[in-house]
Structure formats: structure tokens, C-alpha cells
CSV table of C-alpha atoms in Angstrom, one decimal:
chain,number,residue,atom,x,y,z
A,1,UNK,CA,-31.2,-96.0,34.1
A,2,UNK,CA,-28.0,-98.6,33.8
A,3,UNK,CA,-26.6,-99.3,30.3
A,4,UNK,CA,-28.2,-102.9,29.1
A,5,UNK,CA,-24.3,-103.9,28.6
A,6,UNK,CA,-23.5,-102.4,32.3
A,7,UNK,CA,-26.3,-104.6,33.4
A,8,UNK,CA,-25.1,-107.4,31.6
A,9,UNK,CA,-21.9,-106.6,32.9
A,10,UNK,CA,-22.8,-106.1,36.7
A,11,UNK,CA,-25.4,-109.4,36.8
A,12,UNK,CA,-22.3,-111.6,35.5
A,13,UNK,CA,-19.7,-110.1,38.6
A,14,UNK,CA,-22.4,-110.5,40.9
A,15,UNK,CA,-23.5,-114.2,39.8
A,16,UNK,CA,-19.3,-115.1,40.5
A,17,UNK,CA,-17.8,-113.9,37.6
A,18,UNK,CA,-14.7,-111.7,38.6
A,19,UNK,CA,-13.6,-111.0,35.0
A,20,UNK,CA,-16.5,-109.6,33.9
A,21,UNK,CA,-15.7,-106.8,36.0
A,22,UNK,CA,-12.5,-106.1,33.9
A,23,UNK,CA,-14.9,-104.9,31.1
A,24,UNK,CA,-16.7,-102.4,33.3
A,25,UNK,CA,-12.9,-101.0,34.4
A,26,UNK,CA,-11.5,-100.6,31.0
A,27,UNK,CA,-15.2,-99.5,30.0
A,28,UNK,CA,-14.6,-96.8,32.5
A,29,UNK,CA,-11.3,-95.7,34.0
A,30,UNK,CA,-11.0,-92.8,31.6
A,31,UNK,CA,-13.6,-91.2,33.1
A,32,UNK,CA,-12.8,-92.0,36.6
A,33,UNK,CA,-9.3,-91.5,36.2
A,34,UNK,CA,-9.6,-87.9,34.6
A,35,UNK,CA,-12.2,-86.4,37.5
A,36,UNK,CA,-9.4,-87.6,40.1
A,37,UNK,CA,-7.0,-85.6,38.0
A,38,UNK,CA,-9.3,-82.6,37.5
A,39,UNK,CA,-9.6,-82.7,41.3
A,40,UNK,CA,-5.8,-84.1,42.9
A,41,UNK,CA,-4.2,-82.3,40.5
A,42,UNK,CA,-1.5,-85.1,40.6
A,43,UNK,CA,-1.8,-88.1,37.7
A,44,UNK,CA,0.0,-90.5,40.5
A,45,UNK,CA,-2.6,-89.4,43.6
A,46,UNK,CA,-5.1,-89.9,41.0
A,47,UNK,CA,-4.7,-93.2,39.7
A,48,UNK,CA,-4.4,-94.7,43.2
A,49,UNK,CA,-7.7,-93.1,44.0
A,50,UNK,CA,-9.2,-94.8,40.9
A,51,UNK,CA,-8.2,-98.0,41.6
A,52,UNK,CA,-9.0,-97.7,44.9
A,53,UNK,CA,-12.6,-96.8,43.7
A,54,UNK,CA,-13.2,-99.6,41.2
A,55,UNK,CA,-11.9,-101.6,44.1
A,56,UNK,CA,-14.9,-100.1,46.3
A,57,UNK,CA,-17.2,-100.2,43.5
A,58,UNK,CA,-16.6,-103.6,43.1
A,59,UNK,CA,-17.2,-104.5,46.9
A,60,UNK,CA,-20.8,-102.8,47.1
A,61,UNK,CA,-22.0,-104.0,44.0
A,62,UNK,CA,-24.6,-105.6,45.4
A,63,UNK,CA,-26.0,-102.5,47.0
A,64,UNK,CA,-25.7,-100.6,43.1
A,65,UNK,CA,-30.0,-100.6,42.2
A,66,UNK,CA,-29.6,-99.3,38.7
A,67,UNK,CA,-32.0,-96.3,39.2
A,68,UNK,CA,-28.7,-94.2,37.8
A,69,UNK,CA,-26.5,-94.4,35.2
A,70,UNK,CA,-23.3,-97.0,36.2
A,71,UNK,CA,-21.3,-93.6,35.6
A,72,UNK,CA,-23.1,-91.4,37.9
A,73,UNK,CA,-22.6,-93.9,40.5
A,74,UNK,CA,-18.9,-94.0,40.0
A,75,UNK,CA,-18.5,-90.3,39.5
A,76,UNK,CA,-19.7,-90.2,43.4
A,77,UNK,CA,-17.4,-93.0,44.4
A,78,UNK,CA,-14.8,-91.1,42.9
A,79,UNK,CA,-15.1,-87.4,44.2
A,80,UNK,CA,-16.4,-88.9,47.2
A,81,UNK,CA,-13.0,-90.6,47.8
A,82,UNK,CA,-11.2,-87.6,46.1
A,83,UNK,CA,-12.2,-85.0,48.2
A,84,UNK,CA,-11.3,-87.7,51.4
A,85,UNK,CA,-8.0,-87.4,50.2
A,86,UNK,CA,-7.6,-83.5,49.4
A,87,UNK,CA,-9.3,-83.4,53.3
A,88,UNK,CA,-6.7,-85.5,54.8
A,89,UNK,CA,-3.4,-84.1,53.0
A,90,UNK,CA,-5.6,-80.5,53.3
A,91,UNK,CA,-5.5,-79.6,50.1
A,92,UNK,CA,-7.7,-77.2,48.9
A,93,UNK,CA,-7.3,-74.7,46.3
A,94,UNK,CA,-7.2,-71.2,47.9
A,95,UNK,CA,-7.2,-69.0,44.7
A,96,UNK,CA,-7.8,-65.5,45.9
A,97,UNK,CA,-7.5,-64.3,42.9
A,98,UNK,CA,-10.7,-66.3,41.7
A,99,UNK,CA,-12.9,-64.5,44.6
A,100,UNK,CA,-11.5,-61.1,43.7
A,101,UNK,CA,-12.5,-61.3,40.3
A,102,UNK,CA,-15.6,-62.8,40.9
A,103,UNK,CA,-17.5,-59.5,41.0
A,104,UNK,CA,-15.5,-57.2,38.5
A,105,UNK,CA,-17.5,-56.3,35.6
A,106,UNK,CA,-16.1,-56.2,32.2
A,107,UNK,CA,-17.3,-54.2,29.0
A,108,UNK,CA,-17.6,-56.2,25.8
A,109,UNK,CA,-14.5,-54.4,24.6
A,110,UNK,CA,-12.6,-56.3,27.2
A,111,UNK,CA,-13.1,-59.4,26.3
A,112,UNK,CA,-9.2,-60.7,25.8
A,113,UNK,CA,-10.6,-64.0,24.6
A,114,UNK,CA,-11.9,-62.8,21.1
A,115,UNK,CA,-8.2,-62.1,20.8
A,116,UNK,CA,-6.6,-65.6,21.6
A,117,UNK,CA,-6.0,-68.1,18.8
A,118,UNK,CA,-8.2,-71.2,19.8
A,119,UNK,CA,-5.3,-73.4,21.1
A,120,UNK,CA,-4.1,-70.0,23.7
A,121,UNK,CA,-7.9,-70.0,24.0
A,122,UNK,CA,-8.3,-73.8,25.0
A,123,UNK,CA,-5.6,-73.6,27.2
A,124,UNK,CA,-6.7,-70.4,28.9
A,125,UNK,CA,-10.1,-72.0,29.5
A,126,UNK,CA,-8.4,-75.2,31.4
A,127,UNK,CA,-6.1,-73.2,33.0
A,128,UNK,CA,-9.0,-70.8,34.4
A,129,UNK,CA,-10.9,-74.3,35.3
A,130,UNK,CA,-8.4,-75.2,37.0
A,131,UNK,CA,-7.9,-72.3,39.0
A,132,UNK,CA,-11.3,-72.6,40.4
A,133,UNK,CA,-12.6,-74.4,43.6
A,134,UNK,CA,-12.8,-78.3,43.4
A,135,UNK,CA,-16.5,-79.0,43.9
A,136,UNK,CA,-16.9,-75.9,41.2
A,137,UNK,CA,-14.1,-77.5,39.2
A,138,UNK,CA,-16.1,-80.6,39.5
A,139,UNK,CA,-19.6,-79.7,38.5
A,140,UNK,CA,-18.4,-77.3,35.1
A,141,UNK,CA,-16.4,-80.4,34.4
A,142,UNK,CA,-19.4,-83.0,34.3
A,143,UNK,CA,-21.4,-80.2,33.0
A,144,UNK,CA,-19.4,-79.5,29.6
A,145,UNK,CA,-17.1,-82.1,29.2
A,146,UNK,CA,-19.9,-85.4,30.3
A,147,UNK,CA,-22.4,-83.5,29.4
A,148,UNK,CA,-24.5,-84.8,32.7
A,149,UNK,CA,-27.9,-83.3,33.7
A,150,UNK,CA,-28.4,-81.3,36.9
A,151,UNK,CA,-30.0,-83.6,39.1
A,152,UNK,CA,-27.4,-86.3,37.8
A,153,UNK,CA,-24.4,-83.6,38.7
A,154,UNK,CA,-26.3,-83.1,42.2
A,155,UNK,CA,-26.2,-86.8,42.5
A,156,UNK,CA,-22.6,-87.2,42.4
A,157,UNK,CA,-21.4,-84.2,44.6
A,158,UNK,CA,-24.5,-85.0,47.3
A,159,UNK,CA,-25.9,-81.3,46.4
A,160,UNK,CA,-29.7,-80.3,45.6
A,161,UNK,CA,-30.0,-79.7,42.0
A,162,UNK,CA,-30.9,-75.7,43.4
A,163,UNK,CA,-27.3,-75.8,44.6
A,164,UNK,CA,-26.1,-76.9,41.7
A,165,UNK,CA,-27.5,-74.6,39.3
A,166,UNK,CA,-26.1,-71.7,41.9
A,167,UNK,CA,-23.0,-73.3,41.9
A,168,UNK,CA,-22.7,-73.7,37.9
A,169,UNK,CA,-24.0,-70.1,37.8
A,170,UNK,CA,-20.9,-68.7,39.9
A,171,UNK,CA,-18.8,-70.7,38.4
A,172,UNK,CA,-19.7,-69.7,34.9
A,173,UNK,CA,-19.7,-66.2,35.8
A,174,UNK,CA,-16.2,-66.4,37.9
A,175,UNK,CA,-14.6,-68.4,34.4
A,176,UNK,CA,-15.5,-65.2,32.2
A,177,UNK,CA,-14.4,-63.0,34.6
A,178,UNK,CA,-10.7,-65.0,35.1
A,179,UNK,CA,-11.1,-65.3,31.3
A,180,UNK,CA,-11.6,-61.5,30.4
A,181,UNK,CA,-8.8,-60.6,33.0
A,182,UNK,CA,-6.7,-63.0,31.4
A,183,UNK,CA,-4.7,-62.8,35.0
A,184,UNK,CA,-4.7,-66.5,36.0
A,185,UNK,CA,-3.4,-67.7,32.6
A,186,UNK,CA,-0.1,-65.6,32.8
A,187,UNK,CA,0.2,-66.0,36.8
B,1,UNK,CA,-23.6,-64.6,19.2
B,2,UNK,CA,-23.6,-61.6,22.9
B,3,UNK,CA,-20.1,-62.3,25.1
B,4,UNK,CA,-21.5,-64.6,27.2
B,5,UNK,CA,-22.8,-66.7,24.5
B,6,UNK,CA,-19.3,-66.2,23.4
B,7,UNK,CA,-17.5,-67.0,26.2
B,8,UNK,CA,-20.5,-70.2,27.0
B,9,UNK,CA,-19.1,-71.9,23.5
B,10,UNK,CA,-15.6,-71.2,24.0
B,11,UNK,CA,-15.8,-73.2,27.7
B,12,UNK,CA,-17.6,-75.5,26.5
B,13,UNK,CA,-15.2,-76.3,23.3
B,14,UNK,CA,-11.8,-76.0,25.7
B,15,UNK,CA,-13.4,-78.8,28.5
B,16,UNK,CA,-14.2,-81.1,25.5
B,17,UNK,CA,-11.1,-80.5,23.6
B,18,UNK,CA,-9.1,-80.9,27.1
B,19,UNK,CA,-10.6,-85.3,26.7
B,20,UNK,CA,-10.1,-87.8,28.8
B,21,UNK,CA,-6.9,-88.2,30.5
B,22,UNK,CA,-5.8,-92.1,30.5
B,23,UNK,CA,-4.5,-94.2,33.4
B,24,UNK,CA,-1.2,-96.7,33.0
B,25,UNK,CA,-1.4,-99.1,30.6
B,26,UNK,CA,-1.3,-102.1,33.6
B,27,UNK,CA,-4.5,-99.9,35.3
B,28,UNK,CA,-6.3,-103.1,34.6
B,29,UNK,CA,-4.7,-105.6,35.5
B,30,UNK,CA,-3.3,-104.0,38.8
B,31,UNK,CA,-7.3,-103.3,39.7
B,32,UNK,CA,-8.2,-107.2,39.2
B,33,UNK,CA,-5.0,-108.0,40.9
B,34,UNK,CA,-6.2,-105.8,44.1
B,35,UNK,CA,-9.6,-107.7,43.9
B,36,UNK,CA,-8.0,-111.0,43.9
B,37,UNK,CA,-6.1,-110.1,46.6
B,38,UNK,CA,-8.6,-108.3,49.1
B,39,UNK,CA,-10.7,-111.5,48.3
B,40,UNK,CA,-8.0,-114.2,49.7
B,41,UNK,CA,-7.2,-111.3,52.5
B,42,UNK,CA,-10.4,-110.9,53.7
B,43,UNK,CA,-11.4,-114.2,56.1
B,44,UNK,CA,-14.1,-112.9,58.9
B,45,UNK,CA,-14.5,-115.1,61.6
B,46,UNK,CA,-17.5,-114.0,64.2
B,47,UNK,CA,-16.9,-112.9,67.5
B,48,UNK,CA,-18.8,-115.6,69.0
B,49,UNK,CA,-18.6,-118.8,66.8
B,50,UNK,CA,-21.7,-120.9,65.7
B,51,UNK,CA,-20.9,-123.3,68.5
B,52,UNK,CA,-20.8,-121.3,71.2
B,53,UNK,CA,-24.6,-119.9,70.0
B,54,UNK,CA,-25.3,-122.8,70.2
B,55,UNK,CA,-24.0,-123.4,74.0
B,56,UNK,CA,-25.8,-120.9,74.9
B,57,UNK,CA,-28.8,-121.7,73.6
B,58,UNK,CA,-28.9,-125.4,75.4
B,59,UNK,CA,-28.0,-123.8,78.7
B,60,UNK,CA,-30.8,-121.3,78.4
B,61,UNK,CA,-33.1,-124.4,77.6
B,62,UNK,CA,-32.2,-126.3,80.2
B,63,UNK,CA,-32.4,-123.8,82.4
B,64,UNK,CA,-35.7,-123.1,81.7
B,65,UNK,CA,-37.1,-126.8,81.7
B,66,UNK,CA,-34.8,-126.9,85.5
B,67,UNK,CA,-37.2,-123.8,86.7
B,68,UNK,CA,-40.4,-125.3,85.7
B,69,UNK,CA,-39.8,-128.5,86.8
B,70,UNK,CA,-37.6,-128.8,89.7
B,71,UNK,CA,-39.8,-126.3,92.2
B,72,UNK,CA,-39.7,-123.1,93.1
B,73,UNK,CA,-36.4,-122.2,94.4
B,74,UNK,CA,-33.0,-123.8,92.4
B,75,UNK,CA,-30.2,-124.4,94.8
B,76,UNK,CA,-26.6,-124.5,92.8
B,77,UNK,CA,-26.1,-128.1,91.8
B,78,UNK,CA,-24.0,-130.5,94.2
B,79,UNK,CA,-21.0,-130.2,91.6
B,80,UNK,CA,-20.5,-126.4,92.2
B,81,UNK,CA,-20.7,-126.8,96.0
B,82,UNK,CA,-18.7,-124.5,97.3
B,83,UNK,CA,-16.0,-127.0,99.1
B,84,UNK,CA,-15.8,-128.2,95.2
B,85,UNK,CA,-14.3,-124.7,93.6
B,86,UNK,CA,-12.6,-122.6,96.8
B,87,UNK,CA,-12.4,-121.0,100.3
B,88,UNK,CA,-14.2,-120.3,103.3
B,89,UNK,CA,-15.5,-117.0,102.1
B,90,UNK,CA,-17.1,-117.9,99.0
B,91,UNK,CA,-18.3,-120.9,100.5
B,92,UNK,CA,-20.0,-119.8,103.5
B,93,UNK,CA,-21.9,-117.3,100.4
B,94,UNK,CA,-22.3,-119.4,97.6
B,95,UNK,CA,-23.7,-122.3,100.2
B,96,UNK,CA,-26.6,-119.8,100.9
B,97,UNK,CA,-27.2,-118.8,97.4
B,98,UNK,CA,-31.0,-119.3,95.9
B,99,UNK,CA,-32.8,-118.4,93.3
B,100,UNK,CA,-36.6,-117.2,93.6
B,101,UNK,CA,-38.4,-117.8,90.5
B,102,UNK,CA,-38.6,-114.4,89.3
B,103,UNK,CA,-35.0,-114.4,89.3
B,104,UNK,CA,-34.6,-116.7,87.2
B,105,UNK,CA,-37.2,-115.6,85.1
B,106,UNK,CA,-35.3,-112.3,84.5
B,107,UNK,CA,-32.5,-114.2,83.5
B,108,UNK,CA,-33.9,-116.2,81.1
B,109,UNK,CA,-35.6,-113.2,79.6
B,110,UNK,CA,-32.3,-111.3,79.6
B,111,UNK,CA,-30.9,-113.8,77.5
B,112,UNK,CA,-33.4,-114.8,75.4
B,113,UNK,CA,-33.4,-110.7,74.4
B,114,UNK,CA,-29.6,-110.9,73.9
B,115,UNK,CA,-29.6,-114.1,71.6
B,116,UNK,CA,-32.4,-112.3,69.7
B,117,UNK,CA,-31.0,-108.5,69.6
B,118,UNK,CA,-27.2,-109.2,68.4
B,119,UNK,CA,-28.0,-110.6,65.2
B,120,UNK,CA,-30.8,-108.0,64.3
B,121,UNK,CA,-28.9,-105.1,65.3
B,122,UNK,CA,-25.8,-106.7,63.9
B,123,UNK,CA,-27.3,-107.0,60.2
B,124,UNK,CA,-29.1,-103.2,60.5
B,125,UNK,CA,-25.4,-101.5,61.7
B,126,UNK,CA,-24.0,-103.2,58.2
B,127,UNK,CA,-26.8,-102.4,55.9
B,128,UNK,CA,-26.6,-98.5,57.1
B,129,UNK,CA,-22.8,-98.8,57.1
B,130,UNK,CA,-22.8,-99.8,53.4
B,131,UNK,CA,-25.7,-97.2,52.9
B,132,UNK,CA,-24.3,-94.6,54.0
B,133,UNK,CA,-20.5,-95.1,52.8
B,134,UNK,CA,-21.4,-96.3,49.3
B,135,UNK,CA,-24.6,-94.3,47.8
């Protein structure tokens, strides 16, 4: 359900008042902003797209029922409107490494992680995130760093929640594979 | 704590230490300054003004109160006489034009559907464009 102050918020655009609307941007572009990055890749791209979204957010308000969070909703708008871009300047991340490594097993013994200090570490994670397909990219992003539910994730990149839990799965086990290989990091 | 419980906590701690990226300082402002914008931009004017509904409408009336009144075949009026608009051809056609009354019951039914359809079928066409482009 919508935020009580996102309700506030939303009721006062749609009775005519445009500046309430500047709450809900500042309230959100961080979030907005960084899934464009996470998926463009590009800060510029990226911050275009989110203003282009608030922009479009702010046109179908009206049509906005508050049966999901304010955030969901925008998550949508945004990789909705991200992906249209990667599609039309056909940009998508074709990391064979990630597929080749998907199915190597590792022993316990392997694991180069243990071995990283936790700053090589964190970077080593992002970098291996990064590697990885953008709807996959995507979903282990709203699923660690927003912290989102399934069927809220599902909402935003128009899967069923089954999908998503496949998809997280995969993902999950493609990360610890990049991870262990430590291949992507120094590529 | 097994590898993969391991390897769960240190994905989960990298994502979250990775935060939220921030946009430009003006992000803000240039947002409300598209909105302003797109709403002096946007002016729709409809395809077929209020007026000309409204034209139409009368004529379809009138029409109708001419075919129930004024017998059962409708001849064109003397004003578009054929030796009023143009030549021999059209004349010697138009001259011999009429109307049965089913005729002109078809048209008046064919417009009456028009008049009603547009506006439904215009309102549905927006609401499933929103629908589908928005949620």
C-alpha cells in the first residue's frame, strides 16, 4: 500500500498543486536515478531517463490506484523506459563469460572470496553484478539493495513471481560462480 | 556459516554498501521545469470541434422531422437544383434524384451510430492506451 505522506503527496498534485510533486522527486530520484544507472550503465543516459520518468509519472498520476507501494510503481516506469532505451541504441550486455561459468562447480577450497579484504570484496561483488544480464541485474538489485518482496520485484519487471524466483536463483548461483572464478573482476 | 551462506551475506553487504547513486544537484528543478513546460506545450484541439457536432446534429434532426413530415419520397430542395450548382451532366442526374424512405432511414441511422460510436470508442482507445503504457 502507498506511503500516507505519498498519498498526501499525490492527492495535493492531483487537486492542482504542481509543487507538491517536487517532494515526491527529491523523495525519490535516488532510487530511480541509481536503477537507470545499474541498468544504462551511463550516469548521463540515466539521468535523462529519470527525468523523463518523473515526467511520465507525473502525467498518469491519475491512473496510479495505490494498491502498490509509490516506489514499486516507479521502479516499473523506470526499467520499463530503461530497457526502451537499451532496445533502441541495442544495448545489451552479452557477457559470455557469465553463461560459461554458470554451470562450473567449485569446491569450498576455491572460494577466492574468503581471501579478498572487504573493500576488493565489495567491489568484486558490483563488478560481478554488473557483469550479469540487465533484467537479472535488475531483480538481485531490488532484491538486496531495496530489499523488495518477490511479487513486488515481479511487479516491476512484468514477470510472475515463479519467474522471478528462477531468475534470482540463476542469478545467485551465476554471482558465486563469477565470484569463485574471480575472472570478471580482473577482465 | 556453509559457502553459500558465505557468499549470500557477502552479496548482500557489497549491493548495500554500493548505495544510492545521486542525480545533479538541478535534477529537481530541471524535472518541474519540464512539467511546466509540457503543460503550456500541450494544447489539444479535437478533430471535429464542438460546433461542428453540433451542425451535424441539427442537420440529422431536421432531416428526420423533413422524412416524417413532408411524404414519402424527398426530392432535393429547389436551392440545390441542379441549374443552381453546374452542368448538363449532373443536372440531367441530380434532377432525377429521390429518396425512398428507407433510404433515408439508413442514413439517419448511419449517423445517428457515428455521432454515438466516436466518442465511446474515442474515450475506450485512451483509457487502454494509458493502461497499457503506464501500469
Amino acid at each position: 500500500m502507498t506511503d500516507q505522506k505519498d498519498a498526501y503527496y499525490i492527492r495535493q498534485v492531483l487537486e492542482g498543486n504542481v509543487n507538491a510533486y517536487a517532494c515526491l522527486v527529491e523523495k525519490y530520484k535516488g532510487m530511480v536515478f541509481t536503477l537507470a544507472v545499474r541498468i544504462l550503465k551511463d550516469r548521463e543516459t540515466a539521468e535523462e531517463v529519470a527525468q523523463d520518468v518523473f515526467v511520465k509519472s507525473y502525467q498518469s498520476l491519475s491512473g496510479f490506484k495505490g494498491n502498490s507501494k509509490f516506489a514499486t510503481w516507479l521502479y516499473s516506469i523506470t526499467y520499463n523506459a530503461s530497457m526502451d532505451v537499451l532496445k533502441r541504441n541495442k544495448k545489451f550486455t552479452a557477457s559470455e563469460a557469465v553463461e560459461r561459468l554458470s554451470d562450473t562447480r567449485t569446491t569450498p577450497e576455491e572460494n577466492a572470496l574468503e581471501r579478498l579484504m572487504t573493500n576488493d570484496r565489495n567491489e568484486a561483488v558490483n563488478a560481478a553484478v554488473a557483469a550479469l544480464p540487465e533484467e537479472d541485474r535488475t531483480i538481485i538489485w531490488l532484491y538486496y539493495f531495496d530489499e523488495l518482496s518477490l511479487r513486488e520485484i515481479a511487479k516491476v519487471v512484468n514477470l510472475s513471481v515463479a519467474n522471478v524466483k528462477i531468475k534470482l536463483y540463476r542469478s545467485r548461483k551465476r554471482l558465486y560462480t563469477l565470484l569463485e572464478h574471480n575472472t570478471i573482476i580482473t577482465a | 556459516m556453509d559457502t553459500a551462506g558465505h557468499n549470500e551475506k557477502y552479496i548482500r553487504d557489497a549491493v548495500k554498501k554500493a548505495g544510492l547513486e545521486q542525480p545533479s544537484l538541478d535534477f529537481t528543478a530541471g524535472v518541474m521545469q519540464k512539467l511546466t513546460a509540457s503543460e503550456k506545450a500541450t494544447v489539444y484541439r479535437p478533430l471535429i470541434p464542438v460546433k461542428g457536432w453540433l451542425v451535424m446534429a441539427a442537420a440529422v434532426v431536421i432531416f428526420t422531422i423533413c422524412a416524417f413530415y413532408f411524404g414519402e419520397e424527398l426530392t432535393l430542395p429547389v436551392w440545390l437544383k441542379p441549374e443552381k450548382i453546374s452542368g448538363d451532366l449532373v443536372a440531367g442526374f441530380l434532377d432525377q434524384l429521390t429518396l425512398s424512405r428507407n433510404m433515408i432511414y439508413g442514413i439517419l441511422l448511419t449517423g445517428a451510430v457515428i455521432l454515438l460510436q466516436i466518442p465511446i470508442l474515442k474515450s475506450r482507445h485512451y483509457r487502454t492506451l494509458w493502461r497499457n503504457h503506464y501500469q
